[in-house]
Short mmCIF file of N, CA and C in Angstrom, two decimals:
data_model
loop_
_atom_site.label_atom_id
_atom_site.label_comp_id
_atom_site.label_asym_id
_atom_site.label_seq_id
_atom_site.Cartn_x
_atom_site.Cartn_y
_atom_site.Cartn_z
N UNK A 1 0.84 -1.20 0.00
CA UNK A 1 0.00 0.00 0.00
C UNK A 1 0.88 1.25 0.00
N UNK A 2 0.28 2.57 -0.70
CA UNK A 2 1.25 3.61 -0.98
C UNK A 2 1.03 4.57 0.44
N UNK A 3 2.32 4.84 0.89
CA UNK A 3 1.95 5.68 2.31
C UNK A 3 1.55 6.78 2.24
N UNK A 4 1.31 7.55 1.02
CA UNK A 4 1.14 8.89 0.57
C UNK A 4 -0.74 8.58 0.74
N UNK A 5 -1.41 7.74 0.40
CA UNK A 5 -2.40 7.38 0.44
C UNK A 5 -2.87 8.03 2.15
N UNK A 6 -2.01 8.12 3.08
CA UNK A 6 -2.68 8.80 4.11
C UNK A 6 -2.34 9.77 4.93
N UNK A 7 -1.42 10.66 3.59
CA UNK A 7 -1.38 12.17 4.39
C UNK A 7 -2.28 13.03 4.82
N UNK A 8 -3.33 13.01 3.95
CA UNK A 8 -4.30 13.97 5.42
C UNK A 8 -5.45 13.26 5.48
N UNK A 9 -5.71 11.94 5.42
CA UNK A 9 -6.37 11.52 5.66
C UNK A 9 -6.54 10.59 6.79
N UNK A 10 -7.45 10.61 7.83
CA UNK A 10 -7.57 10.09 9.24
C UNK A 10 -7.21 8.25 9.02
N UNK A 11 -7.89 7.88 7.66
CA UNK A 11 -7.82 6.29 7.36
C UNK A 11 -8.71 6.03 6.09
N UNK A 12 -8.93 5.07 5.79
CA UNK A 12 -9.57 4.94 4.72
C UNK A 12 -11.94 4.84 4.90
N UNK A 13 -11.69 3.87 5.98
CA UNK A 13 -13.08 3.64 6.17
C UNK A 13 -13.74 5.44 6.58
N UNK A 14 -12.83 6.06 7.16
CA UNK A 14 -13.88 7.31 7.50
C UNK A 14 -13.61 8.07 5.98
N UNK A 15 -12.83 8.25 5.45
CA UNK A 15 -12.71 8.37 3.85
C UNK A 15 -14.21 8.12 3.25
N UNK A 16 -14.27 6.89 2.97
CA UNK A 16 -14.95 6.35 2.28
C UNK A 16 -16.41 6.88 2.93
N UNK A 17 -16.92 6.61 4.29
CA UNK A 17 -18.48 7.54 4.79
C UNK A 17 -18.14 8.21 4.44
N UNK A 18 -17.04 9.33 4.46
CA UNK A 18 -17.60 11.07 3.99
C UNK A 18 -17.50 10.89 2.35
N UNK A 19 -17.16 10.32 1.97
CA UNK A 19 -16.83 10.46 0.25
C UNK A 19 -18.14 9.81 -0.18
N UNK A 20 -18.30 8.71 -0.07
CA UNK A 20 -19.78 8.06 -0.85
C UNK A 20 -20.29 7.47 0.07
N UNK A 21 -21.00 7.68 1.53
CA UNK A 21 -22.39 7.50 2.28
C UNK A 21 -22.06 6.07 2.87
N UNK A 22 -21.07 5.32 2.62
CA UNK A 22 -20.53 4.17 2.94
C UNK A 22 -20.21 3.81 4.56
N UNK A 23 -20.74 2.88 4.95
CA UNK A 23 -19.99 2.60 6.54
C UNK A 23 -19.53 1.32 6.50
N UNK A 24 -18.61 1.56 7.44
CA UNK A 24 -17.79 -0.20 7.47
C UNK A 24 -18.72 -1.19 7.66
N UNK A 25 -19.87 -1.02 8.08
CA UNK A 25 -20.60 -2.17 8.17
C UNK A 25 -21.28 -2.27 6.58
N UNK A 26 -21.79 -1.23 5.73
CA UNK A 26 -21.75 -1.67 4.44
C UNK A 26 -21.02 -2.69 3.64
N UNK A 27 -19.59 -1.72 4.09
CA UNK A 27 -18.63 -2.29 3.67
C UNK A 27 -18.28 -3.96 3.69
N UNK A 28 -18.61 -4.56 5.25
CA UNK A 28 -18.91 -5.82 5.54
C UNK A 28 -19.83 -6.85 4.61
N UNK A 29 -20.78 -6.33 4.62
CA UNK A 29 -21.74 -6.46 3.58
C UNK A 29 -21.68 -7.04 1.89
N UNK A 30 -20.68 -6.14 1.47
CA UNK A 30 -19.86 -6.21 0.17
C UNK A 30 -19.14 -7.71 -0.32
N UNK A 31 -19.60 -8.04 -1.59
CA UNK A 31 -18.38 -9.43 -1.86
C UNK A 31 -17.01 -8.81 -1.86
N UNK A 32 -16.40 -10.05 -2.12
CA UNK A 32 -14.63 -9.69 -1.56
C UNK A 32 -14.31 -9.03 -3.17
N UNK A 33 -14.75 -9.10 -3.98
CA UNK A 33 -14.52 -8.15 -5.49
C UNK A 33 -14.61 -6.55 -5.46
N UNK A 34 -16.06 -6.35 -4.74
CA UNK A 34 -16.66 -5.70 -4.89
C UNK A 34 -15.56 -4.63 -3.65
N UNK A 35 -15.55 -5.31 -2.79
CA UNK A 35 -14.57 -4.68 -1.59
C UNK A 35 -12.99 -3.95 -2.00
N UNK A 36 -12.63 -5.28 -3.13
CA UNK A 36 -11.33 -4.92 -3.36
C UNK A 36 -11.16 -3.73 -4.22
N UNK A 37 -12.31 -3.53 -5.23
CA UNK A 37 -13.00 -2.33 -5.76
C UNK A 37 -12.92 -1.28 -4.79
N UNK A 38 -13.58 -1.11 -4.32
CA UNK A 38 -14.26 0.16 -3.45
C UNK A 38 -12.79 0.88 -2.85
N UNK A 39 -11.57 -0.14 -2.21
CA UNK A 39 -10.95 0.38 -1.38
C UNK A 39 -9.75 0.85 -2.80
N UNK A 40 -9.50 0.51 -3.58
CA UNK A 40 -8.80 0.77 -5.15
C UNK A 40 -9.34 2.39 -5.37
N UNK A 41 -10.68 2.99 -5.68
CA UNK A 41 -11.19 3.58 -5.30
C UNK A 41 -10.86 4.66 -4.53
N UNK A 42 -10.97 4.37 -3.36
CA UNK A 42 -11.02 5.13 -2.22
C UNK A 42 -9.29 5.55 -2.40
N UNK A 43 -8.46 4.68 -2.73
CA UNK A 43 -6.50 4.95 -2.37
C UNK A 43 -6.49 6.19 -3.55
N UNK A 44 -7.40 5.72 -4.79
CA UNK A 44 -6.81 6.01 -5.92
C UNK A 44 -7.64 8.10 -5.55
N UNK A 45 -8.55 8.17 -4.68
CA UNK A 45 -8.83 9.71 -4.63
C UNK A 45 -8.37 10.19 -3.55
N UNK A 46 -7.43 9.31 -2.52
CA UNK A 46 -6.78 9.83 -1.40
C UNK A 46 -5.50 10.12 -2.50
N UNK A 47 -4.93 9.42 -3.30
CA UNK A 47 -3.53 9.88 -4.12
C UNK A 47 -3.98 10.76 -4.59
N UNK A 48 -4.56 11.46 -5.38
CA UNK A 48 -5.24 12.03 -6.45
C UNK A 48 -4.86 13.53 -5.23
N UNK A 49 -6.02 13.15 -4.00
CA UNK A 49 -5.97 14.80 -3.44
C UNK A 49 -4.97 15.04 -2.56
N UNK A 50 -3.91 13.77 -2.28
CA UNK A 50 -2.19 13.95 -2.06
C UNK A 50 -1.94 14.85 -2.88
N UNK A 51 -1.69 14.55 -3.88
CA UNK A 51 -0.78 15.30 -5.16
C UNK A 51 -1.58 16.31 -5.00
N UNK A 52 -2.82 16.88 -4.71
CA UNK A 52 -3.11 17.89 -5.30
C UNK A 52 -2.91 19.15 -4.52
N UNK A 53 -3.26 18.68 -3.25
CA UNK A 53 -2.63 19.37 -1.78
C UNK A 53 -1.00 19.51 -1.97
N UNK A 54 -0.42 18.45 -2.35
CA UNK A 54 1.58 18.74 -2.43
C UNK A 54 1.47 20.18 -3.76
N UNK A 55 0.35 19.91 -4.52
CA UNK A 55 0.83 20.91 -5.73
C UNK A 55 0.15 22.08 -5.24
N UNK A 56 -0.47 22.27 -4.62
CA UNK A 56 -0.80 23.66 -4.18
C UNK A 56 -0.30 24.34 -3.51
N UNK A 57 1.16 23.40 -2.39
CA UNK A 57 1.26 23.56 -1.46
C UNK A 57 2.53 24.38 -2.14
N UNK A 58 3.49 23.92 -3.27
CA UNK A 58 4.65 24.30 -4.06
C UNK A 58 3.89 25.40 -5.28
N UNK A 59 2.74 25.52 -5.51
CA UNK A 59 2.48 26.74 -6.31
C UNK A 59 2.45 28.08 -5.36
N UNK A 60 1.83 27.88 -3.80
CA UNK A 60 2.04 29.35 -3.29
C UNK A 60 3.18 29.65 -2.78
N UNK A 61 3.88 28.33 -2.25
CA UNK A 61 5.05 29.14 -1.53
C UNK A 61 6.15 29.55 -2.56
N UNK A 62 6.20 29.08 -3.63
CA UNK A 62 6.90 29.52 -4.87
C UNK A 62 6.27 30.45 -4.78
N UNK A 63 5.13 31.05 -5.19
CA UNK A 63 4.27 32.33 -5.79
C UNK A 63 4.67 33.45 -4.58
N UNK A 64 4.49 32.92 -3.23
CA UNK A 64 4.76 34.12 -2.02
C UNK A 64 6.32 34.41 -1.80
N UNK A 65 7.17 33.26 -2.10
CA UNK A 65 8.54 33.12 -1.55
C UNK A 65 9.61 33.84 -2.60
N UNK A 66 9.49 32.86 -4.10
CA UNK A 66 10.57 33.45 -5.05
C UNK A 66 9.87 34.96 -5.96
N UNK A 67 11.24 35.46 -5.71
CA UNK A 67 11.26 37.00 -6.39
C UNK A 67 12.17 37.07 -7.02
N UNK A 68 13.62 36.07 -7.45
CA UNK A 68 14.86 36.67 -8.22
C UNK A 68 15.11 35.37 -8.91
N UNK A 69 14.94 35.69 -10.52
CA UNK A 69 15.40 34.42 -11.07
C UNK A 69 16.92 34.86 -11.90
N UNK A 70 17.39 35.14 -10.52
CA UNK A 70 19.02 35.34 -11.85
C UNK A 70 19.79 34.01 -10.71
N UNK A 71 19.56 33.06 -10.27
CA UNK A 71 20.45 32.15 -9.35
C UNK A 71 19.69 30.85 -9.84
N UNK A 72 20.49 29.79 -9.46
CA UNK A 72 19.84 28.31 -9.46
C UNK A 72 19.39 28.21 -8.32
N UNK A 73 19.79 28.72 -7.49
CA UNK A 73 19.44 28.18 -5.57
C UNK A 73 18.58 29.60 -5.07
N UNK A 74 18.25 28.88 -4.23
CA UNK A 74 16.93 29.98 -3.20
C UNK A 74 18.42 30.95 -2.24
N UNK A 75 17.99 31.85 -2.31
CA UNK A 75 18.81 32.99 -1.27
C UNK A 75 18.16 32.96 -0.04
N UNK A 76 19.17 33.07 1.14
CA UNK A 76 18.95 32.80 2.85
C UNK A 76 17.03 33.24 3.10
N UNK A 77 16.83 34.28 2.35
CA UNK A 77 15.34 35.17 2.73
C UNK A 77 14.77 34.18 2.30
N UNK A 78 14.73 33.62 0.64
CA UNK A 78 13.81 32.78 0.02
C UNK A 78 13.82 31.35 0.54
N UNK A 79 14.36 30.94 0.99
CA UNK A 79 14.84 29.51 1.83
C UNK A 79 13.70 29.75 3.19
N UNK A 80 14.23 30.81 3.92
CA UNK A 80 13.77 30.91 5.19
C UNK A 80 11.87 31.00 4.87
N UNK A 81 11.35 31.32 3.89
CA UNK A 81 10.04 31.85 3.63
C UNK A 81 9.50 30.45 3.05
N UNK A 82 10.63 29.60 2.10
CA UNK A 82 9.71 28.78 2.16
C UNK A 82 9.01 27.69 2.71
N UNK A 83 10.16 27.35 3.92
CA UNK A 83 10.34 27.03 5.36
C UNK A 83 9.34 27.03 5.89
N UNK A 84 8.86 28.86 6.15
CA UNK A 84 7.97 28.81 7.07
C UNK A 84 6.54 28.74 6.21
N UNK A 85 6.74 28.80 4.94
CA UNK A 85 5.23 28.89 4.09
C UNK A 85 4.84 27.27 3.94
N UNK A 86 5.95 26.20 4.40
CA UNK A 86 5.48 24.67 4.13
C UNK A 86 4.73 24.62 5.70
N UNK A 87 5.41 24.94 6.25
CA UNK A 87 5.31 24.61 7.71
C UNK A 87 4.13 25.19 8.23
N UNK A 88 3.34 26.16 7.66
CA UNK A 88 2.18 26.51 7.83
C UNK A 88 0.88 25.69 6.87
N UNK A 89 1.60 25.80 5.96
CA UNK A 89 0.74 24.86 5.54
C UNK A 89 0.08 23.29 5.90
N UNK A 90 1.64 22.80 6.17
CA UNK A 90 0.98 21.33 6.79
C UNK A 90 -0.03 21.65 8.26
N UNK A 91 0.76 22.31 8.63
CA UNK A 91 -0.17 22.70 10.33
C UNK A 91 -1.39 22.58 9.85
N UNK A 92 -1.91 23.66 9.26
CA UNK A 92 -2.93 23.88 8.82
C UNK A 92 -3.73 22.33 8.20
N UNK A 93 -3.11 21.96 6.95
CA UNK A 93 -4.09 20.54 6.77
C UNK A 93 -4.04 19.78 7.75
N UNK A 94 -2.60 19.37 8.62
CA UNK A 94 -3.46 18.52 9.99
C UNK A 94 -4.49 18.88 10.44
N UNK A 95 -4.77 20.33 10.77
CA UNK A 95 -5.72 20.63 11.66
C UNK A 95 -6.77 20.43 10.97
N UNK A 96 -7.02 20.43 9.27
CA UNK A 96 -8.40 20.75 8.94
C UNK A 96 -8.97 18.73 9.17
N UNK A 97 -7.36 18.30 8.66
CA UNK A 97 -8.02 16.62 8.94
C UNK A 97 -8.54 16.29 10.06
N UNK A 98 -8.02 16.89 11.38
CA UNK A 98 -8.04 16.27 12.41
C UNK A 98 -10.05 17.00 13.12
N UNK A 99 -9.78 17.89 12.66
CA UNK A 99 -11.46 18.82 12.50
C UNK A 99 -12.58 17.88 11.58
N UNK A 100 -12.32 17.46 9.94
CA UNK A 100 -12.69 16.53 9.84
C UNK A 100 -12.86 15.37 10.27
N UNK A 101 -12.27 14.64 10.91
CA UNK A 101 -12.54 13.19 11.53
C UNK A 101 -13.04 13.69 12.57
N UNK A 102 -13.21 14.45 13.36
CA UNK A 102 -14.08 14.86 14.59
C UNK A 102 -15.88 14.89 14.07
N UNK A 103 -15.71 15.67 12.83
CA UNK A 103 -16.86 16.27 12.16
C UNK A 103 -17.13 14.67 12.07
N UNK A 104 -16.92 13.78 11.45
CA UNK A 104 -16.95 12.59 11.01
C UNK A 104 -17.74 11.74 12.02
N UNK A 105 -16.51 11.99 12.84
CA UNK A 105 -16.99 10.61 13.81
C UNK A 105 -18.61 11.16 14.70
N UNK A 106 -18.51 12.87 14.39
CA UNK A 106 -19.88 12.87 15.32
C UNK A 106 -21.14 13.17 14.49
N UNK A 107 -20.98 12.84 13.21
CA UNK A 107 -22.33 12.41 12.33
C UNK A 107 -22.45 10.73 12.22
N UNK A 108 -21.38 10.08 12.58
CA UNK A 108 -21.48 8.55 12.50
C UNK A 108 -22.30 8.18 14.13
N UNK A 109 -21.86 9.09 15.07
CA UNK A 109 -22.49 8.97 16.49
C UNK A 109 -23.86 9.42 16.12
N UNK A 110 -24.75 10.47 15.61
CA UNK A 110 -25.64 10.89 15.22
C UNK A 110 -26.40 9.86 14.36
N UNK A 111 -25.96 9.50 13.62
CA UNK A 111 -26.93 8.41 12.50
C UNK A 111 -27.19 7.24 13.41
N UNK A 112 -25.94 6.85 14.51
CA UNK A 112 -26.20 5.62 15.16
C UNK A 112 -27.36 6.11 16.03
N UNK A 113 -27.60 6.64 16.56
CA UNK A 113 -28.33 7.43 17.21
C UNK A 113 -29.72 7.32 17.03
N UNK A 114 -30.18 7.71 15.74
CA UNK A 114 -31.15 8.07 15.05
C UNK A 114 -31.26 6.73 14.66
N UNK A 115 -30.88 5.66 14.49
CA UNK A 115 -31.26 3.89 14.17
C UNK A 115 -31.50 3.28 15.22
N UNK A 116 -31.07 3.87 16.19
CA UNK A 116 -31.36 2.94 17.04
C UNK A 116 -32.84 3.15 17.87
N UNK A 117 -33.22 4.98 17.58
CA UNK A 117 -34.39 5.55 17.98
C UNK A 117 -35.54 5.47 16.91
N UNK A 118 -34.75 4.73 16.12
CA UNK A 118 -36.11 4.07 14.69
C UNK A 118 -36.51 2.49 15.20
N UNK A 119 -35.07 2.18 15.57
CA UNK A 119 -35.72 1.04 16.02
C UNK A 119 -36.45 0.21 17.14
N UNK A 120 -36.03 1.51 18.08
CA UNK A 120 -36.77 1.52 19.59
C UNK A 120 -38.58 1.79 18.86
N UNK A 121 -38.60 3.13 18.35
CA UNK A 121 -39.92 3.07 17.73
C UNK A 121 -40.75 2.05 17.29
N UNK A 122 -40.06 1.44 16.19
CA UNK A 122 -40.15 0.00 15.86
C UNK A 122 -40.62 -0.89 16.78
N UNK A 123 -39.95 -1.27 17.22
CA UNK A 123 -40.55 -2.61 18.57
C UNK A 123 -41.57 -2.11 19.39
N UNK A 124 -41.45 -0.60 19.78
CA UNK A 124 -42.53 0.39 20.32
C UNK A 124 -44.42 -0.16 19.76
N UNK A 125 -44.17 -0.34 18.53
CA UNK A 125 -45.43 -0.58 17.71
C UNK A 125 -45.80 -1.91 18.02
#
């Protein structure tokens, strides 16, 4: 498995509920084809928004950092900026992942919630 597959992503199964409505117990559910599918899938749009997050991340701090193209190498200022322009950046996507899987896990607490008060209803009748 590619390790890039889970840079800002918490794991794959909470991936997969927020991406297409999916829960591991679906998932259970699934033939072993159909499974090996889904999680192919799921790696192949965690790579996809790897790269796309790494390329955004090298279009601004290039765009904020370099100002002199008469050198091959970054000068002490441009080094130091882009330093701190990566280093804000990752902060930042940890935090938005780690905000997501919170968001995550407390609509998965919520739906459980709401099934189990359908099904109290249920037997209620």
């Amino acid at each position: 498995k590619s390790s890039a597959s889970n840079v800002h992503y918490v794991g794959a199964p909470d991936a997969m509920s927020a991406s297409s409505g999916l829960t591991p117990s679906d998932l259970d559910a699934m033939g072993e084809e159909d499974k090996r599918e889904m999680m192919e899938m799921v790696e192949t749009m965690q790579t996809r928004d790897s790269l796309r997050m790494y390329n955004g991340l090298v279009e601004r701090c290039f765009r904020e950092c370099v100002d002199n193209f008469r050198r091959k190498t970054l000068d002490a200022n441009e080094e130091k900026c882009v330093s701190k322009c990566t280093e804000k950046f990752l902060k930042h996507s940890a935090r938005v992942s780690m905000r997501f899987a919170e968001l995550n896990a407390s609509m998965e607490q919520q739906q459980m919630a709401q099934m189990q008060q359908m099904q109290g209803q249920q037997q209620g009748k």
